[in-house]
Amino acid sequence: MATKRVAICAVAQHKNEPDLWYKRFQNMLLDVLEDLQGQTGFKYGENGVGIIVSASDDFFDARTISNNGVTDVIGGQYLAEEKMAQEGLNAIGYANAIILSGHKDLVLIMGHCKESQGESRNMITNCGFDPFYGRATGLDYLNAAGLQAQAYMRKSGLTDDQLAEIVVRSRQWAARNPYANAQEVVPAGKVKASPMLCDPIRQLHAYPVSDGAVGLLLASEERAREFTDNPVWITGFANCMDAFFFGDRDLTSNFALKKATANACRRAGIQDLKKAADVAEVMDCYAYQQPMWMEGLGFCGDGEGGRFIAEGGPGKYRVNLSGGTLAGNPMIISGLYRAAEATLQLQGGAGDRQVPDAKCAVAHSTNGPAGQFHSVLILEA
Amino acid sequence: MTCKCEDIKDCFVIEARMALPNQYFVGRIGSKWIIAMRDKKKLTGLKCDKCNITYVPPREHCNKCGATIADNWVDVGTTGEIVNFTIVNYNDKHLPKKAPYILGQIKLDGADTPLTHIVADVDPADVHVGMKVKAVFAEGPVNTLMQLDHFEPV
Ligand SMILES: [Zn+2]
């Protein structure tokens, strides 16, 4: 008998760090796992967790997600381990489907990445392009974002001053988040004086290299309260992929995000996300992306990202009270961090970042160059 | 959970690298595209007559309607217009040039989808959207995307 609703029972976040060279990602996951077990008392096997969905990236791990990656540490041996190599938020979509289908009623999600292991994130994301048509020109996720930022700033009127303002605010909130990487508060002048990486993206507009790990325990409605008094319900999830060729895409249209948002909202029965959501967590690897993704999520009109910032939109709609990806999460599991923070807000466990009486949250993630692929998760208390 | 303070005495890392020599078939379409550049100094695309869209890079099926367009090759211009660009200001091993270099999206005359490529022989301060550029081909056979070496102002 299939369940009607799926709950996130508990979340555990490893603190993001710039270079945890002395800690294996397996150990990071083990700490996360023990935290989750401490919170919920879950066990493995017959009436416990029977499927683990792991989320990681082969190129960042510098090994394949083969069967001796993290299987033993996360409890996968003798059970079922499924692997999500796309951005981690999709592991939640996948676990949600496993439970809704009635296949299993308890699923553990474990995501990890140590971006510090690689000499260069850009070398890795260069491999995210077509080997023949894309890689030779040096395209990577940073300069692809540079191209998108150019086009988006022309369209939205977003300014260098506003990009600095977005970074300053991110750090102010990150200073309150014990799991954030970049917790140092920076003045706008320092952001504007930071070197240009890829015009118009400056060094401090880009998310710092980060090592992290996240775990979540999901359960069917029937079993959720065995593990928590505060279940958070998944009411909507959707994703959408834009065109394969970079040049085929309208880089400022938010095509994939708008579709993902519309589908997630339809499933959640939400007409207007900006009215419904008390908290929004968006994956902003680069400062320009925060207003741009908020546009795609429907919090402001098309091309109005500049005005959104000018009118204090991020404060009004409680955007990224965690500091967001700008404060540093590994790209490949940034969506899991967004979902974890959104869950804490709905459980009343967000500490100094808590929004009083938050009832509905949206968590967003993106993957592929310049927002090719977007995922949207809607959670309700 | 927050990070425990760890003792890092007697910890060591190994230096590793993933060098995995491999081949990648560029496809029949990609092969024809390269050969036209290499042997005729021509840029070509595939056109969907129904949608009236000319695709560069070429592909076997129309991205919009899905029709097979593999035989509908058309010549596009070796000149075009910069529709978007960025200036790469960092250096890295996968980059074909030293910083600063310009990465542009170039809409070739007669094409509908811009090609992303290097724009050279222009001061980064002077590059702008709407700038007319022309293709500069490599001298000998390269047999990669770099058969088209770069674009430069007309
Ligand atoms: Zn067509």
Coordinates of C-alpha atoms and ligand atoms in Angstrom, one line a residue:
Chain A
M1 CA 0.0 0.0 0.0
A2 CA 1.7 3.1 -1.2
T3 CA 1.9 6.1 1.1
K4 CA 0.4 9.5 0.3
R5 CA 3.2 11.7 1.6
V6 CA 6.9 11.5 2.2
A7 CA 8.6 13.2 5.1
I8 CA 12.1 14.4 5.7
C9 CA 12.6 13.3 9.3
A10 CA 16.1 14.6 10.0
V11 CA 19.0 16.3 8.4
A12 CA 22.7 16.4 9.3
Q13 CA 25.2 18.8 7.8
H14 CA 29.0 18.5 8.0
K15 CA 30.5 22.0 8.4
N16 CA 31.8 23.2 5.0
E17 CA 35.6 23.8 5.0
P18 CA 38.0 25.2 2.4
D19 CA 40.5 22.3 2.7
L20 CA 39.8 19.3 4.9
W21 CA 42.9 17.5 3.5
Y22 CA 43.3 15.6 6.8
K23 CA 39.8 14.1 6.7
R24 CA 38.6 11.5 4.2
F25 CA 35.2 12.0 2.7
Q26 CA 34.3 8.6 4.1
N27 CA 35.0 10.0 7.6
M28 CA 33.0 13.1 6.9
L29 CA 30.0 10.8 5.9
L30 CA 30.5 8.7 9.0
D31 CA 30.2 11.8 11.2
V32 CA 27.0 12.8 9.4
L33 CA 25.6 9.3 9.7
E34 CA 26.3 9.1 13.5
D35 CA 24.6 12.5 13.8
L36 CA 21.5 11.2 12.0
Q37 CA 21.4 8.0 14.0
G38 CA 21.8 10.1 17.2
Q39 CA 18.8 12.2 16.2
T40 CA 16.5 9.4 15.0
G41 CA 17.8 6.1 16.2
F42 CA 17.2 4.5 12.8
K43 CA 18.6 1.0 12.1
Y44 CA 19.4 -0.8 8.9
G45 CA 17.8 -4.0 7.6
E46 CA 14.3 -5.5 7.6
N47 CA 12.3 -2.7 9.3
G48 CA 14.9 -0.1 8.9
V49 CA 16.8 1.6 6.1
G50 CA 16.9 -0.8 3.1
I51 CA 18.0 1.6 0.4
I52 CA 20.7 4.3 0.6
V53 CA 20.9 6.9 -2.1
S54 CA 24.4 8.3 -2.3
A55 CA 25.2 11.6 -4.1
S56 CA 28.7 12.4 -5.4
D57 CA 30.7 13.3 -8.5
D58 CA 33.4 11.0 -10.0
F59 CA 35.6 13.7 -11.3
F60 CA 35.7 15.6 -8.0
D61 CA 36.2 12.3 -6.1
A62 CA 38.9 11.3 -8.7
R63 CA 37.5 7.8 -8.6
T64 CA 34.4 6.4 -10.0
I65 CA 31.3 5.9 -7.9
S66 CA 32.3 2.3 -8.0
N67 CA 31.3 -0.2 -5.4
N68 CA 34.1 0.6 -3.0
G69 CA 33.6 4.3 -2.8
V70 CA 31.6 4.9 0.3
T71 CA 29.4 1.8 0.4
D72 CA 30.6 0.4 3.7
V73 CA 30.6 3.7 5.6
I74 CA 27.0 4.6 4.7
G75 CA 25.7 1.1 5.4
G76 CA 25.2 0.1 1.8
Q77 CA 26.9 -3.3 2.0
Y78 CA 24.4 -6.2 2.2
L79 CA 21.6 -3.7 1.2
A80 CA 20.8 -1.6 -1.8
E81 CA 22.8 1.5 -2.7
E82 CA 21.7 3.7 -5.5
K83 CA 23.9 6.5 -6.8
M84 CA 23.0 10.0 -7.8
A85 CA 25.7 11.6 -10.0
Q86 CA 23.6 14.6 -10.9
E87 CA 23.2 17.5 -8.4
G88 CA 22.3 16.1 -5.0
L89 CA 18.8 17.6 -4.7
N90 CA 17.7 15.0 -7.2
A91 CA 18.6 12.3 -4.7
I92 CA 15.6 13.7 -2.7
G93 CA 13.4 13.5 -5.8
Y94 CA 14.6 9.9 -6.3
A95 CA 14.1 8.9 -2.7
N96 CA 10.6 10.5 -2.8
A97 CA 9.7 8.3 -5.8
I98 CA 11.0 5.2 -4.0
I99 CA 8.8 5.8 -1.0
L100 CA 5.7 7.0 -3.0
S101 CA 5.8 3.9 -5.1
G102 CA 5.6 1.8 -2.0
H103 CA 8.9 0.1 -2.8
K104 CA 10.5 1.1 0.5
D105 CA 9.2 3.2 3.4
L106 CA 12.6 4.4 4.7
V107 CA 15.4 5.9 2.6
L108 CA 18.7 7.3 3.7
I109 CA 20.4 10.0 1.5
M110 CA 24.1 10.6 1.9
G111 CA 26.0 13.2 -0.2
H112 CA 29.6 14.2 -0.2
C113 CA 32.3 16.1 -2.1
K114 CA 35.7 17.4 -1.4
E115 CA 36.3 20.1 -4.0
S116 CA 39.7 20.7 -2.5
Q117 CA 41.0 17.4 -3.8
G118 CA 41.2 18.6 -7.3
E119 CA 43.9 21.1 -8.5
S120 CA 41.3 23.1 -10.3
R121 CA 37.5 23.1 -10.3
N122 CA 37.5 24.7 -13.7
M123 CA 39.5 21.8 -15.2
I124 CA 36.9 19.4 -13.9
T125 CA 33.9 21.4 -15.2
N126 CA 35.7 21.8 -18.6
C127 CA 34.9 18.1 -18.9
G128 CA 31.3 18.9 -18.5
F129 CA 31.3 20.1 -22.1
D130 CA 31.1 18.1 -25.3
P131 CA 34.6 16.7 -25.9
F132 CA 34.5 17.8 -29.6
Y133 CA 32.3 20.9 -29.8
G134 CA 33.0 22.4 -26.4
R135 CA 36.1 21.6 -24.5
A136 CA 38.8 22.9 -26.9
T137 CA 37.8 26.6 -26.5
G138 CA 38.3 26.3 -22.7
L139 CA 34.7 26.4 -21.8
D140 CA 34.1 25.6 -18.1
Y141 CA 31.4 26.4 -15.6
L142 CA 33.1 29.6 -14.6
N143 CA 33.4 31.2 -18.0
A144 CA 30.0 29.9 -19.1
A145 CA 28.7 31.7 -16.0
G146 CA 30.6 34.8 -17.2
L147 CA 28.8 34.6 -20.5
Q148 CA 25.5 34.3 -18.8
A149 CA 26.2 37.1 -16.3
Q150 CA 27.1 39.4 -19.2
A151 CA 23.8 38.7 -20.9
Y152 CA 21.8 38.8 -17.7
M153 CA 23.2 42.1 -16.5
R154 CA 22.4 43.7 -19.9
K155 CA 18.9 42.4 -19.6
S156 CA 18.2 43.1 -15.9
G157 CA 20.2 46.2 -15.2
L158 CA 21.9 44.4 -12.3
T159 CA 25.0 46.4 -11.3
D160 CA 28.5 45.7 -9.9
D161 CA 27.4 47.5 -6.7
Q162 CA 24.4 45.2 -6.4
L163 CA 26.6 42.1 -6.9
A164 CA 28.7 43.4 -4.0
E165 CA 25.6 43.9 -1.9
I166 CA 24.5 40.3 -2.5
V167 CA 27.9 39.0 -1.4
V168 CA 28.0 41.2 1.7
R169 CA 24.5 40.0 2.7
S170 CA 25.5 36.4 2.1
R171 CA 28.4 36.6 4.5
Q172 CA 26.4 38.4 7.1
W173 CA 24.0 35.4 7.2
A174 CA 26.8 32.9 6.9
A175 CA 28.4 34.3 10.0
R176 CA 25.3 33.0 11.9
N177 CA 25.4 29.6 10.2
P178 CA 27.7 27.1 12.0
Y179 CA 27.8 24.9 8.8
A180 CA 28.9 27.7 6.4
N181 CA 32.4 27.8 4.9
A182 CA 33.0 31.5 4.3
Q183 CA 31.8 33.1 7.6
E184 CA 34.0 36.2 7.4
V185 CA 32.0 39.3 7.0
V186 CA 33.2 41.4 4.0
P187 CA 32.6 45.1 3.2
A188 CA 31.3 46.0 -0.2
G189 CA 34.5 47.8 -1.1
K190 CA 36.5 44.6 -0.7
V191 CA 34.1 42.7 -3.0
K192 CA 34.3 45.5 -5.6
A193 CA 38.1 45.5 -5.3
S194 CA 38.5 41.8 -5.7
P195 CA 40.1 40.8 -9.0
M196 CA 38.0 40.1 -12.1
L197 CA 37.9 36.4 -12.7
C198 CA 35.7 36.4 -15.8
D199 CA 34.1 39.6 -16.7
P200 CA 31.7 40.6 -14.9
I201 CA 32.4 37.9 -12.2
R202 CA 34.9 38.9 -9.6
Q203 CA 36.7 36.6 -7.2
L204 CA 34.4 37.3 -4.3
H205 CA 31.3 36.9 -6.5
A206 CA 32.3 33.2 -6.8
Y207 CA 31.6 30.5 -4.3
P208 CA 34.7 29.3 -2.5
V209 CA 36.2 25.9 -2.9
S210 CA 34.4 23.8 -0.3
D211 CA 34.5 20.3 1.3
G212 CA 31.2 19.1 2.7
A213 CA 28.8 16.2 3.4
V214 CA 25.1 16.0 4.1
G215 CA 22.7 13.3 5.2
L216 CA 18.9 13.1 5.3
L217 CA 16.5 10.5 6.5
L218 CA 13.2 10.2 4.6
A219 CA 10.2 8.1 5.6
S220 CA 6.6 7.4 4.5
E221 CA 3.8 9.3 6.3
E222 CA 3.0 6.1 8.2
R223 CA 6.4 5.8 9.7
A224 CA 7.7 9.3 9.9
R225 CA 6.8 9.8 13.6
E226 CA 8.9 6.8 14.7
F227 CA 11.9 9.1 13.9
T228 CA 10.8 12.6 14.6
D229 CA 8.2 14.8 16.2
N230 CA 8.7 17.4 13.5
P231 CA 8.3 15.8 10.1
V232 CA 8.7 18.1 7.1
W233 CA 6.6 17.1 4.1
I234 CA 7.8 16.9 0.5
T235 CA 4.8 18.5 -1.4
G236 CA 6.4 19.2 -4.7
F237 CA 9.5 18.2 -6.7
A238 CA 10.4 18.8 -10.3
N239 CA 13.4 19.3 -12.6
C240 CA 14.0 20.5 -16.1
M241 CA 16.9 20.4 -18.6
D242 CA 17.6 23.1 -21.1
A243 CA 19.2 22.4 -24.6
F244 CA 22.4 20.4 -25.1
F245 CA 24.3 23.0 -27.1
F246 CA 25.3 26.1 -25.2
G247 CA 24.5 28.3 -28.2
D248 CA 21.0 26.9 -28.6
R249 CA 20.0 28.3 -25.2
D250 CA 18.6 31.8 -24.5
L251 CA 21.0 32.3 -21.5
T252 CA 18.7 34.9 -19.8
S253 CA 15.3 33.2 -20.3
N254 CA 15.4 30.9 -17.2
F255 CA 13.6 28.4 -19.4
A256 CA 14.4 25.2 -17.4
L257 CA 13.9 26.9 -14.0
K258 CA 10.5 28.3 -14.9
K259 CA 9.3 24.8 -16.1
A260 CA 10.7 23.1 -13.0
T261 CA 9.0 25.7 -10.8
A262 CA 5.7 25.4 -12.5
N263 CA 5.7 21.6 -12.2
A264 CA 6.8 21.6 -8.6
C265 CA 4.1 24.1 -7.7
R266 CA 1.4 22.2 -9.5
R267 CA 2.2 19.1 -7.5
A268 CA 2.2 21.1 -4.3
G269 CA -1.1 22.8 -5.2
I270 CA 0.6 26.3 -5.0
Q271 CA -0.6 29.1 -7.3
D272 CA 1.9 31.7 -6.4
L273 CA 5.2 30.6 -4.9
K274 CA 6.3 34.0 -3.6
K275 CA 3.1 34.2 -1.5
A276 CA 3.3 30.6 -0.3
A277 CA 7.0 30.3 0.6
D278 CA 8.2 31.7 4.0
V279 CA 11.9 30.8 3.2
A280 CA 13.8 30.3 -0.1
E281 CA 17.1 28.6 -0.4
V282 CA 18.7 29.0 -3.9
M283 CA 21.9 27.6 -5.3
D284 CA 23.9 30.8 -6.1
C285 CA 27.4 29.7 -7.2
Y286 CA 27.9 33.2 -8.5
A287 CA 26.4 36.4 -7.1
Y288 CA 24.4 37.3 -10.3
Q289 CA 22.6 34.0 -10.0
Q290 CA 20.7 34.8 -6.8
P291 CA 18.4 37.5 -8.4
M292 CA 18.3 35.5 -11.7
W293 CA 17.1 32.3 -10.1
M294 CA 14.6 34.3 -7.9
E295 CA 13.3 35.6 -11.2
G296 CA 13.0 32.0 -12.6
L297 CA 11.2 30.9 -9.4
G298 CA 8.7 33.7 -9.9
F299 CA 9.6 36.0 -7.1
C300 CA 9.9 38.9 -9.5
G301 CA 9.1 39.6 -13.2
D302 CA 11.2 38.7 -16.2
G303 CA 14.3 40.9 -16.3
E304 CA 13.6 42.5 -13.0
G305 CA 16.4 41.0 -11.0
G306 CA 18.1 44.4 -10.6
R307 CA 15.0 45.9 -9.2
F308 CA 14.5 42.9 -7.0
I309 CA 17.8 43.6 -5.3
A310 CA 17.2 47.4 -5.2
E311 CA 13.9 46.8 -3.5
G312 CA 15.3 44.5 -0.8
G313 CA 13.8 41.3 -2.3
P314 CA 16.3 38.9 -0.7
G315 CA 15.4 40.3 2.8
K316 CA 11.7 40.4 2.2
Y317 CA 11.4 36.9 0.9
R318 CA 14.1 35.4 3.3
V319 CA 16.4 34.2 0.6
N320 CA 19.4 32.2 1.6
L321 CA 19.5 32.8 5.4
S322 CA 22.1 30.1 5.4
G323 CA 24.5 32.3 3.4
G324 CA 23.6 30.2 0.3
T325 CA 26.1 28.6 -2.0
L326 CA 27.9 31.9 -2.2
A327 CA 29.1 31.2 1.4
G328 CA 30.5 27.8 0.2
N329 CA 29.1 24.4 -0.4
P330 CA 30.5 21.8 -2.9
M331 CA 28.6 22.4 -6.1
I332 CA 27.5 18.8 -6.6
I333 CA 25.7 18.6 -3.2
S334 CA 24.7 22.3 -2.8
G335 CA 21.0 21.4 -3.3
L336 CA 21.2 19.0 -0.4
Y337 CA 22.5 21.8 1.8
R338 CA 19.7 24.0 0.6
A339 CA 17.2 21.3 1.4
A340 CA 18.8 20.7 4.8
E341 CA 18.6 24.4 5.7
A342 CA 15.0 24.6 4.5
T343 CA 14.1 21.6 6.6
L344 CA 15.7 23.1 9.7
Q345 CA 13.7 26.3 9.2
L346 CA 10.5 24.3 9.0
Q347 CA 11.4 22.3 12.1
G348 CA 12.3 25.4 14.1
G349 CA 15.9 24.3 14.3
A350 CA 17.6 27.0 12.4
G351 CA 19.1 28.8 15.4
D352 CA 20.1 32.4 14.8
R353 CA 18.7 32.2 11.3
Q354 CA 15.3 31.0 12.3
V355 CA 12.3 32.6 10.6
P356 CA 9.4 32.6 13.1
D357 CA 6.6 30.1 12.3
A358 CA 8.0 29.1 8.9
K359 CA 5.5 26.8 7.2
C360 CA 6.6 26.5 3.6
A361 CA 10.0 26.5 2.0
V362 CA 11.5 26.2 -1.4
A363 CA 14.9 24.7 -2.0
H364 CA 16.5 25.0 -5.4
S365 CA 19.6 23.6 -7.2
T366 CA 21.2 23.8 -10.6
N367 CA 23.7 21.8 -12.5
G368 CA 25.4 22.0 -15.9
P369 CA 26.9 25.2 -17.3
A370 CA 25.1 28.4 -16.6
G371 CA 22.0 26.9 -15.2
Q372 CA 21.3 24.3 -17.9
F373 CA 19.5 22.0 -15.4
H374 CA 17.3 23.1 -12.5
S375 CA 15.6 21.3 -9.7
V376 CA 12.9 22.7 -7.3
L377 CA 11.8 21.1 -4.1
I378 CA 8.8 22.4 -2.1
L379 CA 8.7 21.5 1.6
E380 CA 5.9 22.1 4.1
A381 CA 5.8 21.8 7.9
Chain B
M1 CA 27.3 18.7 13.3
T2 CA 30.3 20.9 13.4
C3 CA 33.8 19.8 12.7
K4 CA 35.8 18.3 15.5
C5 CA 39.2 19.7 16.1
E6 CA 41.5 17.1 14.7
D7 CA 45.1 16.1 15.3
I8 CA 46.9 16.4 12.0
K9 CA 50.3 15.1 13.1
D10 CA 51.5 12.1 11.0
C11 CA 48.8 12.6 8.3
F12 CA 49.9 12.4 4.7
V13 CA 48.3 12.7 1.3
I14 CA 49.3 11.0 -2.0
E15 CA 49.7 13.1 -5.1
A16 CA 47.7 11.5 -7.9
R17 CA 46.5 12.3 -11.4
M18 CA 43.9 10.9 -13.6
A19 CA 45.4 10.6 -17.1
L20 CA 43.1 8.4 -19.0
P21 CA 44.0 8.4 -22.7
N22 CA 40.9 7.8 -24.8
Q23 CA 39.3 8.3 -28.1
Y24 CA 36.0 9.9 -28.9
F25 CA 34.2 9.5 -32.2
V26 CA 33.1 13.0 -33.3
G27 CA 30.3 11.5 -35.3
R28 CA 29.6 11.5 -39.1
I29 CA 28.1 15.0 -38.9
G30 CA 31.0 16.4 -36.9
S31 CA 33.5 14.7 -39.3
K32 CA 31.9 16.3 -42.4
W33 CA 31.8 19.7 -40.6
I34 CA 35.6 19.5 -39.9
I35 CA 36.4 18.3 -43.4
A36 CA 34.6 21.3 -45.0
M37 CA 36.7 23.6 -42.8
R38 CA 39.9 21.8 -43.4
D39 CA 39.6 21.2 -47.1
K40 CA 37.4 24.1 -48.3
K41 CA 37.8 26.8 -45.6
K42 CA 34.1 26.7 -45.4
L43 CA 31.7 26.9 -42.4
T44 CA 28.6 24.8 -42.7
G45 CA 25.4 24.1 -40.8
L46 CA 22.4 21.8 -41.0
K47 CA 19.1 23.4 -41.7
C48 CA 15.6 22.4 -40.8
D49 CA 13.4 23.7 -43.6
K50 CA 10.2 23.3 -41.7
C51 CA 11.4 25.3 -38.7
N52 CA 13.6 27.6 -40.8
I53 CA 16.5 27.2 -38.4
T54 CA 20.1 26.7 -39.4
Y55 CA 22.2 25.0 -36.7
V56 CA 25.8 25.6 -36.0
P57 CA 27.3 23.3 -34.7
P58 CA 25.4 21.0 -37.0
R59 CA 23.4 18.1 -35.7
E60 CA 21.5 15.2 -37.2
H61 CA 18.0 16.1 -35.8
C62 CA 16.3 19.5 -35.5
N63 CA 16.4 20.6 -31.9
K64 CA 12.9 22.0 -32.2
C65 CA 10.8 19.5 -34.2
G66 CA 13.0 16.4 -34.2
A67 CA 13.1 16.0 -38.0
T68 CA 16.1 14.3 -39.5
I69 CA 18.1 17.0 -41.2
A70 CA 21.4 15.2 -41.7
D71 CA 21.4 15.7 -45.5
N72 CA 20.4 19.3 -45.5
W73 CA 23.8 20.9 -45.4
V74 CA 24.0 24.6 -46.1
D75 CA 27.0 26.9 -46.2
V76 CA 27.0 29.7 -43.7
G77 CA 29.2 32.7 -43.7
T78 CA 32.8 32.8 -42.5
T79 CA 31.8 36.2 -41.1
G80 CA 29.4 36.9 -38.3
E81 CA 28.5 39.0 -35.3
I82 CA 29.4 38.8 -31.6
V83 CA 26.1 38.4 -29.8
N84 CA 27.7 37.9 -26.3
F85 CA 31.2 37.6 -24.9
T86 CA 33.2 37.4 -21.7
I87 CA 36.9 38.1 -20.9
V88 CA 38.6 35.2 -19.2
N89 CA 41.0 36.7 -16.7
Y90 CA 42.4 33.5 -15.1
N91 CA 44.9 31.0 -16.2
D92 CA 44.3 27.2 -16.1
K93 CA 45.7 24.1 -17.8
H94 CA 42.6 23.4 -19.8
L95 CA 42.4 26.9 -21.3
P96 CA 43.8 27.3 -24.9
K97 CA 45.3 30.7 -24.2
K98 CA 46.9 32.8 -21.5
A99 CA 44.6 35.3 -19.8
P100 CA 43.2 37.7 -20.7
Y101 CA 41.4 36.1 -23.7
I102 CA 38.0 36.7 -25.1
L103 CA 35.4 33.9 -25.3
G104 CA 32.6 35.0 -27.6
Q105 CA 29.3 33.7 -28.9
I106 CA 29.4 34.3 -32.6
K107 CA 26.3 34.2 -34.8
L108 CA 27.6 33.4 -38.2
D109 CA 25.9 35.1 -41.2
G110 CA 23.1 32.7 -42.2
A111 CA 23.2 30.7 -39.0
D112 CA 20.6 30.9 -36.2
T113 CA 22.5 29.4 -33.2
P114 CA 25.7 31.1 -32.1
L115 CA 29.0 29.2 -31.9
T116 CA 31.2 29.7 -28.8
H117 CA 34.8 30.4 -29.8
I118 CA 37.9 32.5 -29.2
V119 CA 38.0 36.1 -30.4
A120 CA 41.6 37.3 -30.9
D121 CA 43.5 40.2 -32.3
V122 CA 41.4 42.8 -30.5
D123 CA 42.0 44.6 -27.3
P124 CA 39.6 43.2 -24.7
A125 CA 38.5 46.8 -23.9
D126 CA 37.3 47.2 -27.5
V127 CA 35.3 44.1 -27.9
H128 CA 31.5 44.7 -27.9
V129 CA 28.2 43.1 -28.7
G130 CA 27.4 43.7 -32.4
M131 CA 31.1 43.6 -33.4
K132 CA 31.6 42.0 -36.9
V133 CA 34.2 39.2 -36.9
K134 CA 35.6 36.7 -39.4
A135 CA 36.8 33.2 -39.0
V136 CA 40.5 32.5 -39.2
F137 CA 41.3 28.9 -40.1
A138 CA 44.3 26.8 -39.0
E139 CA 46.9 26.4 -41.8
G140 CA 47.4 22.6 -41.8
P141 CA 45.1 19.8 -40.8
V142 CA 44.1 20.0 -37.1
N143 CA 41.0 17.8 -37.2
T144 CA 39.4 19.2 -34.0
L145 CA 37.2 22.2 -33.3
M146 CA 40.5 24.2 -33.5
Q147 CA 40.5 23.7 -37.3
L148 CA 38.7 27.0 -36.9
D149 CA 41.5 28.7 -35.0
H150 CA 39.7 31.8 -33.8
F151 CA 37.7 34.8 -34.9
E152 CA 39.0 38.3 -35.4
P153 CA 37.4 41.7 -36.2
V154 CA 36.6 42.2 -39.9
Ligands
ZN1 ZN 12.6 21.6 -37.2

